[in-house]
GROMACS .gro file of C-alpha atoms in nm:
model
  321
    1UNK     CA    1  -1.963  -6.947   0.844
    2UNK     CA    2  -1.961  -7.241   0.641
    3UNK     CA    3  -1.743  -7.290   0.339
    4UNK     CA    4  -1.750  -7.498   0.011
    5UNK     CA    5  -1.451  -7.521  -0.186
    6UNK     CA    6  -1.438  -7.532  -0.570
    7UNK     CA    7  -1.337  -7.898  -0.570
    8UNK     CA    8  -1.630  -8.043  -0.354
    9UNK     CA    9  -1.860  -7.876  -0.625
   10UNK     CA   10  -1.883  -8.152  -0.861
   11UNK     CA   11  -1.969  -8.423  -0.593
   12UNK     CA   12  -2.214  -8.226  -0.472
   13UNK     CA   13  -2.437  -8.057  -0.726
   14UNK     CA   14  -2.556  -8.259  -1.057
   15UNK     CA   15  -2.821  -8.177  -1.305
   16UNK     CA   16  -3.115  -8.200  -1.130
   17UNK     CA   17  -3.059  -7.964  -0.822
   18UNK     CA   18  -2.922  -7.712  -1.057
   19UNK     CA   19  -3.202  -7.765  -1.257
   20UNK     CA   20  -3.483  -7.710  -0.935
   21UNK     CA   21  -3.306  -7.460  -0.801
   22UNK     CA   22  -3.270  -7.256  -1.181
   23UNK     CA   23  -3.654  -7.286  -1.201
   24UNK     CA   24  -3.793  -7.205  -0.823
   25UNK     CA   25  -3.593  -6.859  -0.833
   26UNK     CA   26  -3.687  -6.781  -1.192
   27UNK     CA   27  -4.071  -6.864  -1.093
   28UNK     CA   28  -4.013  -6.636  -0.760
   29UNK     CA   29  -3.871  -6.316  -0.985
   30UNK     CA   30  -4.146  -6.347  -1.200
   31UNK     CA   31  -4.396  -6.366  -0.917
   32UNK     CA   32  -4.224  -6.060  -0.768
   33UNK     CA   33  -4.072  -6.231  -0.459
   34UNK     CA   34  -3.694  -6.192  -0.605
   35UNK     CA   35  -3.482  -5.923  -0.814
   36UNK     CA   36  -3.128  -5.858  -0.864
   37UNK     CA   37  -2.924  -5.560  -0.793
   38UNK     CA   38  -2.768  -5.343  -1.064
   39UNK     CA   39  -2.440  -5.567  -1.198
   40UNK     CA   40  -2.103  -5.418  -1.117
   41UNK     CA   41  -1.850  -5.486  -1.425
   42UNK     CA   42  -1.516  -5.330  -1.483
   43UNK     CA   43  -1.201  -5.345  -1.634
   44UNK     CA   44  -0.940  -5.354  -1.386
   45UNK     CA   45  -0.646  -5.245  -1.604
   46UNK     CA   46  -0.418  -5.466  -1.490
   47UNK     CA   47  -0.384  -5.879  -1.706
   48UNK     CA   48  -0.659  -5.739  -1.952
   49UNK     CA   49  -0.954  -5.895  -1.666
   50UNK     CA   50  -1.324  -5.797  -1.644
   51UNK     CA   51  -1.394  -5.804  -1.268
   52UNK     CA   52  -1.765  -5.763  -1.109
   53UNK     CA   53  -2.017  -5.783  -0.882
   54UNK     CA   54  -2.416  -5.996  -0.943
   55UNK     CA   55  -2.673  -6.053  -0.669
   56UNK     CA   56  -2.954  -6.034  -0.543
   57UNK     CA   57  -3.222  -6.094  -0.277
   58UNK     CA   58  -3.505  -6.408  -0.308
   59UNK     CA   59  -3.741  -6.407  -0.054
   60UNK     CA   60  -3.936  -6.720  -0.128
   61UNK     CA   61  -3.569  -6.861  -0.129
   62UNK     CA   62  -3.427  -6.687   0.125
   63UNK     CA   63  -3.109  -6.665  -0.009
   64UNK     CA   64  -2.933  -6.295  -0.003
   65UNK     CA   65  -2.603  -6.243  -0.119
   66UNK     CA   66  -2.356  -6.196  -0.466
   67UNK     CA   67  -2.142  -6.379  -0.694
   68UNK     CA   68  -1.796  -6.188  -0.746
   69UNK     CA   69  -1.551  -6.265  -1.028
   70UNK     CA   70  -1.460  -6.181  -1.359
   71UNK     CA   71  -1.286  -6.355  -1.649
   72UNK     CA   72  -0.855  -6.341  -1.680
   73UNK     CA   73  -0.788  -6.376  -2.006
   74UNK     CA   74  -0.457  -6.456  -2.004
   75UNK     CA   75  -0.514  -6.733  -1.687
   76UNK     CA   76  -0.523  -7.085  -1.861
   77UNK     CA   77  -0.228  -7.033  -2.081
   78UNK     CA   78  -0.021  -6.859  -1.817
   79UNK     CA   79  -0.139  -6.987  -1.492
   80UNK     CA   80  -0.303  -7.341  -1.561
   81UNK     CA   81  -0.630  -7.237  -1.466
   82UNK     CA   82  -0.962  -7.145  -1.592
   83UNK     CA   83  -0.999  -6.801  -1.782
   84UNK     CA   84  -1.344  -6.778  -1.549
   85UNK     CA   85  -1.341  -6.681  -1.208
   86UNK     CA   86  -1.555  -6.650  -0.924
   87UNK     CA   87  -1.681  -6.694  -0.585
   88UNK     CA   88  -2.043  -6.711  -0.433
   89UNK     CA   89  -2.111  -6.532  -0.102
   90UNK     CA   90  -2.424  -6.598   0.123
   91UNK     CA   91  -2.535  -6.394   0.355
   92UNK     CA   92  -2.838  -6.462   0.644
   93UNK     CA   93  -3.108  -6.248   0.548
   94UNK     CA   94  -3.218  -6.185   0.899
   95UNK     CA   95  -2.921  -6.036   1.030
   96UNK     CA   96  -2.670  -5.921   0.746
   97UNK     CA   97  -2.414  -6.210   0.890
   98UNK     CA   98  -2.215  -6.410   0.646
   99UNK     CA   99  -2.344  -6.728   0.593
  100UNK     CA  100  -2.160  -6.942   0.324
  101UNK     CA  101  -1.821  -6.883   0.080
  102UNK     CA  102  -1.900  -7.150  -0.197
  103UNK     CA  103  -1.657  -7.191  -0.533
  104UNK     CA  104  -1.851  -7.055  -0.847
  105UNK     CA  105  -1.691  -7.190  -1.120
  106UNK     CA  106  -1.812  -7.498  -1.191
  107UNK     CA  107  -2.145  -7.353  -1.024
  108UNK     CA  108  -2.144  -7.077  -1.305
  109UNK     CA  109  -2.134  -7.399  -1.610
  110UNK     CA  110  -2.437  -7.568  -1.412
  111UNK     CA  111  -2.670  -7.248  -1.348
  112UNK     CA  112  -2.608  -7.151  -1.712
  113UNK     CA  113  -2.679  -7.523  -1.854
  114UNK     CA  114  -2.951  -7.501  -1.616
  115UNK     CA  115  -3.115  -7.211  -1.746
  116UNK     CA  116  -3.154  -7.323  -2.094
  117UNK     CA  117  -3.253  -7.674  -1.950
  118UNK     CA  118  -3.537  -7.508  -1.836
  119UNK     CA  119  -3.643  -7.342  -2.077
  120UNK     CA  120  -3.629  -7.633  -2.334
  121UNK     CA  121  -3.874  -7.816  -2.092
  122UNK     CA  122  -4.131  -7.532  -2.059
  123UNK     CA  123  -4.082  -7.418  -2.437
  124UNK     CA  124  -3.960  -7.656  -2.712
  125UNK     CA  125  -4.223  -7.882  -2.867
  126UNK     CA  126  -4.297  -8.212  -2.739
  127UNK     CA  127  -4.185  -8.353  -2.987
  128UNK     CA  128  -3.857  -8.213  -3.058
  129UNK     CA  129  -3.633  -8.490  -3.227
  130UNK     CA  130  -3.355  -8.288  -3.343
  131UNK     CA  131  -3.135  -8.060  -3.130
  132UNK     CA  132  -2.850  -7.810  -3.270
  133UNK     CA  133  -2.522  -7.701  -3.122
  134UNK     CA  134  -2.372  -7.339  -3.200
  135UNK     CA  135  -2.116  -7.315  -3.022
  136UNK     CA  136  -1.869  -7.624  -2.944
  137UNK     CA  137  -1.637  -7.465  -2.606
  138UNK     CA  138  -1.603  -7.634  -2.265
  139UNK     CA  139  -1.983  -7.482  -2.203
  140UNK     CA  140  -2.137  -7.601  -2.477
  141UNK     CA  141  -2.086  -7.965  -2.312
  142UNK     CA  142  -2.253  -7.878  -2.009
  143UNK     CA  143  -2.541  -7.726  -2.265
  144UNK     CA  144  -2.547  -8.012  -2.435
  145UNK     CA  145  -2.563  -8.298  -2.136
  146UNK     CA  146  -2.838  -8.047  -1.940
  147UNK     CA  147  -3.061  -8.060  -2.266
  148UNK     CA  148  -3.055  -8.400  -2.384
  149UNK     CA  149  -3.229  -8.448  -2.059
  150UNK     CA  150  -3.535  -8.218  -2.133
  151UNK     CA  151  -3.635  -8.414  -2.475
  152UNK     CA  152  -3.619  -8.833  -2.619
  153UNK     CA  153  -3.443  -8.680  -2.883
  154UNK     CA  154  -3.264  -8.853  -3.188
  155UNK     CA  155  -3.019  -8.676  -3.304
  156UNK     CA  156  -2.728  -8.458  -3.242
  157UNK     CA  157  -2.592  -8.205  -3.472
  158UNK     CA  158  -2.272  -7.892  -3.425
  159UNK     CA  159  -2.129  -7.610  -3.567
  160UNK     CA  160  -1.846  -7.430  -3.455
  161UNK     CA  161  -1.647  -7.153  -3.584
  162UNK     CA  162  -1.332  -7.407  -3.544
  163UNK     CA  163  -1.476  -7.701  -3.652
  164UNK     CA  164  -1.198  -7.863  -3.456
  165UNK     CA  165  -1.334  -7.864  -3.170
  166UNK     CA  166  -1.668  -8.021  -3.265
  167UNK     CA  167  -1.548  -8.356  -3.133
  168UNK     CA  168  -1.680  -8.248  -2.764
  169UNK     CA  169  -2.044  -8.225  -2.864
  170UNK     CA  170  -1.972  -8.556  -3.031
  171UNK     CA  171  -1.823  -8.739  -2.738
  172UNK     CA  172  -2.129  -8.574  -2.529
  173UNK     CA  173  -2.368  -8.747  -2.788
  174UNK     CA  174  -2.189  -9.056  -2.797
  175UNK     CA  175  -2.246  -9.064  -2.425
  176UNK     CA  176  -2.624  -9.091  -2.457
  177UNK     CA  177  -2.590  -9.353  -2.705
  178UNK     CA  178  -2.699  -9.070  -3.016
  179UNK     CA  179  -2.559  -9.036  -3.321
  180UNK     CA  180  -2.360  -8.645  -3.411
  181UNK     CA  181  -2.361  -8.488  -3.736
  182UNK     CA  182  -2.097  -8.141  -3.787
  183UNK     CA  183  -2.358  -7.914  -4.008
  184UNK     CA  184  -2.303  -7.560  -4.198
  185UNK     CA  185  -2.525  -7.341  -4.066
  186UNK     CA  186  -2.760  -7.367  -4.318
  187UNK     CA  187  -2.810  -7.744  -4.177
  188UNK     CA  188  -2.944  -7.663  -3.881
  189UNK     CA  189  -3.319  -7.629  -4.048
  190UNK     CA  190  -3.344  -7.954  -3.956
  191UNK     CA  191  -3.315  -7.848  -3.541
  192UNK     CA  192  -3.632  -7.868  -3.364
  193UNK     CA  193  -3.414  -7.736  -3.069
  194UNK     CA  194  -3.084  -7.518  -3.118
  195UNK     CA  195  -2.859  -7.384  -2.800
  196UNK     CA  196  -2.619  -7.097  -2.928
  197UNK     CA  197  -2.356  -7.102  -2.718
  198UNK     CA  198  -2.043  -6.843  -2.819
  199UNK     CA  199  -1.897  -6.520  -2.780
  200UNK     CA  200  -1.974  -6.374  -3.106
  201UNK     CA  201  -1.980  -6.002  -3.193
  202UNK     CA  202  -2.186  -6.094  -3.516
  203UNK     CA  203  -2.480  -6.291  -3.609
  204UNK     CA  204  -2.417  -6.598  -3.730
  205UNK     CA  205  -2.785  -6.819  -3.686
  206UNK     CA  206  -3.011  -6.625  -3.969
  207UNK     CA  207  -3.347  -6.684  -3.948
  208UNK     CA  208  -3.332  -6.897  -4.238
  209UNK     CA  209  -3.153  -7.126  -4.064
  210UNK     CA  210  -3.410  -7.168  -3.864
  211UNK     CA  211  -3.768  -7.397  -3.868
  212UNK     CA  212  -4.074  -7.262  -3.805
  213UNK     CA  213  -4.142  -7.490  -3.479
  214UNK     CA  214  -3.831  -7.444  -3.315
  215UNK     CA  215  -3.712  -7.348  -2.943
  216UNK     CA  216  -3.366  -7.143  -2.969
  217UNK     CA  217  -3.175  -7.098  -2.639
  218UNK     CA  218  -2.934  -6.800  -2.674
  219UNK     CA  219  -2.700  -6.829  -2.432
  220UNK     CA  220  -2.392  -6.639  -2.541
  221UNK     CA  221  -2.479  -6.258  -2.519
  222UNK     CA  222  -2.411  -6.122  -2.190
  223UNK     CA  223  -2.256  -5.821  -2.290
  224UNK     CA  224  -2.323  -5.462  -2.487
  225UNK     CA  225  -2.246  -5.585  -2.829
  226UNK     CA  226  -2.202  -5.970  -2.873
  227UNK     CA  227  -2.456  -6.087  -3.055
  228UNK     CA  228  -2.507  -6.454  -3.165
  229UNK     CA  229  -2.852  -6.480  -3.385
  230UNK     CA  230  -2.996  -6.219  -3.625
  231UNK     CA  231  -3.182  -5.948  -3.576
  232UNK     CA  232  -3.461  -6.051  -3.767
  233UNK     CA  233  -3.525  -6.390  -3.609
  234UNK     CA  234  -3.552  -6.223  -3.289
  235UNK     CA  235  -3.842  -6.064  -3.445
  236UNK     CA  236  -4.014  -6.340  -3.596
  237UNK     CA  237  -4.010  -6.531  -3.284
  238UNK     CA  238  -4.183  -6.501  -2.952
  239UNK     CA  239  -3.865  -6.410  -2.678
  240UNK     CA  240  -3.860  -6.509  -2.338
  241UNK     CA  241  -3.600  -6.448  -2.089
  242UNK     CA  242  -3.486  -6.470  -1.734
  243UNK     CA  243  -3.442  -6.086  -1.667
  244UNK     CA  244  -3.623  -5.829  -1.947
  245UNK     CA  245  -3.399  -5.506  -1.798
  246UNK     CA  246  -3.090  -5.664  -1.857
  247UNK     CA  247  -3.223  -5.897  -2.194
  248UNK     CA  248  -3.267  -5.524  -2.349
  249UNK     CA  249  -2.931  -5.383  -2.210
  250UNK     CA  250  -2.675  -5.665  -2.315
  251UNK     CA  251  -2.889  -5.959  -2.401
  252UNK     CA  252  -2.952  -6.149  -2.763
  253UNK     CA  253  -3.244  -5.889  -2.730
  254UNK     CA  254  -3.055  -5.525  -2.730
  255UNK     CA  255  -3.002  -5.521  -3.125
  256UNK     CA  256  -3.370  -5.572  -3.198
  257UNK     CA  257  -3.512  -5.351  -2.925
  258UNK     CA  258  -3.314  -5.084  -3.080
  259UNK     CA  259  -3.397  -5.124  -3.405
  260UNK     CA  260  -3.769  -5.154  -3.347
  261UNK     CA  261  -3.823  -5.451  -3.453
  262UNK     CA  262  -3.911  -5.570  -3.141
  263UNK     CA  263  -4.007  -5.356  -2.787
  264UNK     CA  264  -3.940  -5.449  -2.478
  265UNK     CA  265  -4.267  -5.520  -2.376
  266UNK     CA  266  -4.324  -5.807  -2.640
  267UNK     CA  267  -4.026  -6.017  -2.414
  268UNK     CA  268  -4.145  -6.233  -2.152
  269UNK     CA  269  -4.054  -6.347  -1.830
  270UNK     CA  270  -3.987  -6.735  -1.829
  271UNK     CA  271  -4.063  -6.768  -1.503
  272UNK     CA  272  -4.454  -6.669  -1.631
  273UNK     CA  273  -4.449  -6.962  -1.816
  274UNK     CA  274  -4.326  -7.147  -1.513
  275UNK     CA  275  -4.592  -7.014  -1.311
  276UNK     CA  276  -4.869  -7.055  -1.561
  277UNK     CA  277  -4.919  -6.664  -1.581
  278UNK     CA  278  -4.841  -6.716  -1.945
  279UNK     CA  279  -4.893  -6.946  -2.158
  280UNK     CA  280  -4.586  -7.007  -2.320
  281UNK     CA  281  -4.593  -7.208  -2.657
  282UNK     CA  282  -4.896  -7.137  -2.803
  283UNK     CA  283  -4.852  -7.327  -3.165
  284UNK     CA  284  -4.695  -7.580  -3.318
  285UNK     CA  285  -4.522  -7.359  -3.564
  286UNK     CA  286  -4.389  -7.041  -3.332
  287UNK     CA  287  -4.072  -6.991  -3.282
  288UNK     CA  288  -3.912  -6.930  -2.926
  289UNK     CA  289  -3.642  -6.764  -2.798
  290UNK     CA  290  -3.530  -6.780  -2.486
  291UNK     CA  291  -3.259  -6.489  -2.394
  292UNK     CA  292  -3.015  -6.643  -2.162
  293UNK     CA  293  -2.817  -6.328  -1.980
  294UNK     CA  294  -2.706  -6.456  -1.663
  295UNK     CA  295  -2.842  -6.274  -1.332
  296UNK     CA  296  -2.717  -6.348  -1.013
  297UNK     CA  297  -3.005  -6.496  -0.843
  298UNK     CA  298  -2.932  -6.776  -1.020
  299UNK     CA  299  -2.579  -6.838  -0.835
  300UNK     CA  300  -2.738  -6.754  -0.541
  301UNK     CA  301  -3.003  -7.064  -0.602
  302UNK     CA  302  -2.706  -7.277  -0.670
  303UNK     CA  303  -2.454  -7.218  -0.417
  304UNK     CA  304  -2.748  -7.173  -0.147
  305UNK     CA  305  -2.840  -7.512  -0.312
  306UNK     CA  306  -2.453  -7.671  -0.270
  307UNK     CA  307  -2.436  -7.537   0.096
  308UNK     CA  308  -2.761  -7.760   0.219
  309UNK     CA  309  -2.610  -8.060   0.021
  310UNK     CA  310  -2.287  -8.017   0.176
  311UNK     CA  311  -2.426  -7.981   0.505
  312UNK     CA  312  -2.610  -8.303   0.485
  313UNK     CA  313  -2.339  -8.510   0.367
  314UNK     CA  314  -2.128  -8.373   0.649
  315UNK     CA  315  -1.857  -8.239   0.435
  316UNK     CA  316  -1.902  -7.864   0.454
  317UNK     CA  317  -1.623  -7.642   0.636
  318UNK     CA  318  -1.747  -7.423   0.957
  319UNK     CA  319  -1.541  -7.144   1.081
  320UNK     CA  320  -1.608  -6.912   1.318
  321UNK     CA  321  -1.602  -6.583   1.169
   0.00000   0.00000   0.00000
């Protein structure tokens, strides 16, 4: 069994293998070669924690296995660590052994960047000069560096419910040498691309806040209930997403679905764009969505992804198990 601690994560992985490995297993569910399992979450009773279970098997991957953790509220403030938790287990599809215990934290952060990464590249306009921040926490940064890759765009420009905290998107701007601007909602008409990326219950992006032209990645709503963008934009734009069953359940999508304004079969599939079964963008002026949940292929892709590199560069743990 080979084992990759939390800390080796960051030498390891970067942008670009997240990225590959984000896009080959959402190309493989869409093509029917990978699906996840039904997601295990709970509330344990005990620190206020959400503990579960995602996974999932990929054939065209090859990678079988689950990502278990949860998210200890209390954990930064009381124990110096991270409020998110987890840990990615592999298992050999062939024969059910364990194959690989790999860290997920930081692995969660890149999969998620990742997955909006992607879909900037395979939705947003060509042209896209202009990209808007909603949302300015610890993710957002990882957003933020993973989409600035996808586009030669200009500007930079945030919102945040604590405008406080706005100076990470700017330091991440200031990194690629782009100027930042701190916006009221309303401002961010002038997006061509916008990542939401918070833990809202409400709406706060209205569709008048919004271009005609523009890619939105929703990346926040992973849950029965939060909702970051309004109900109405998700009608007026064409939705894509990495899992429909679960983008209906407790994605961005869930409010619209059950209000009618949009049905489930209108939601696409990214990985049909990917593969060219769809066609994606189809104007200029459409608006895209893409409905970031979360499944647990993705972590599979990643870790499976961390194990080979470790491997290579000869720092991976083996232990007989």
């Amino acid at each position: 069994m080979i084992i990759v601690p939390e800390k080796e994560i960051g030498a390891l992985l970067g942008r670009q293998e997240s990225y590959t490995a984000v896009e080959q297993v959402f190309a493989a569910m869409a093509a029917g070669d990978a699906y996840n399992f039904p997601v295990v979450r709970e509330a344990i009773g005990h620190v206020d924690a959400l503990y579960g279970f995602k996974g999932g098997f990929d054939r065209a991957g090859m990678n079988l296995g689950l990502k278990a953790g949860g998210y200890w509220p209390n954990n930064l403030e009381t124990h110096g660590l991270i409020n998110h938790q987890s840990t990615v287990f592999l298992f050999d599809p062939d024969t059910g052994r364990v194959r690989a215990i790999v860290g997920g934290n930081l692995l969660t952060a890149l999969r998620t960047a990742a997955a909006s990464s992607v879909s900037i590249n395979h939705l947003a306009r060509k042209d896209a000069k202009v990209i808007g921040m909603v949302g300015a926490g610890h993710q957002a940064t990882f957003q933020l560096r993973a989409a600035l890759e996808q586009r030669d765009f200009e500007k930079v420009i945030g919102w945040n419910l604590h405008p406080e905290m706005l100076p990470n998107l700017e330091k991440v701007a200031a990194e690629a040498g782009l100027p930042f601007e701190a916006v009221d909602l309303p401002g961010m008409v002038q997006a061509d691309v916008i990542v939401t990326i918070t833990s809202s219950f409400a709406p706060t992006l209205m569709s008048e806040h919004v271009s005609d032209g523009t890619h939105i990645a929703c990346m926040g709503t992973d849950t029965v209930g939060k909702q970051e963008v309004a109900t109405d934009l998700i009608a007026r734009a064409s939705v894509f997403t990495d899992e429909v069953a679960q983008a209906v359940t407790l994605g961005e999508s869930q409010h619209a679905v059950a209000a009618g304004t949009k049905t489930e079969g209108e939601i696409r599939q990214i990985g049909e764009v990917i593969n060219g079964t769809h066609p994606g963008r189809v104007s200029e002026a459409e608006v895209t969505v893409f409905d970031g949940t979360g499944v647990g292929l993705q972590d599979l892709a990643v870790a499976s992804a961390a194990v080979d590199l470790a491997v290579q560069q000869g720092i991976a743990i083996e232990v007989d198990f």
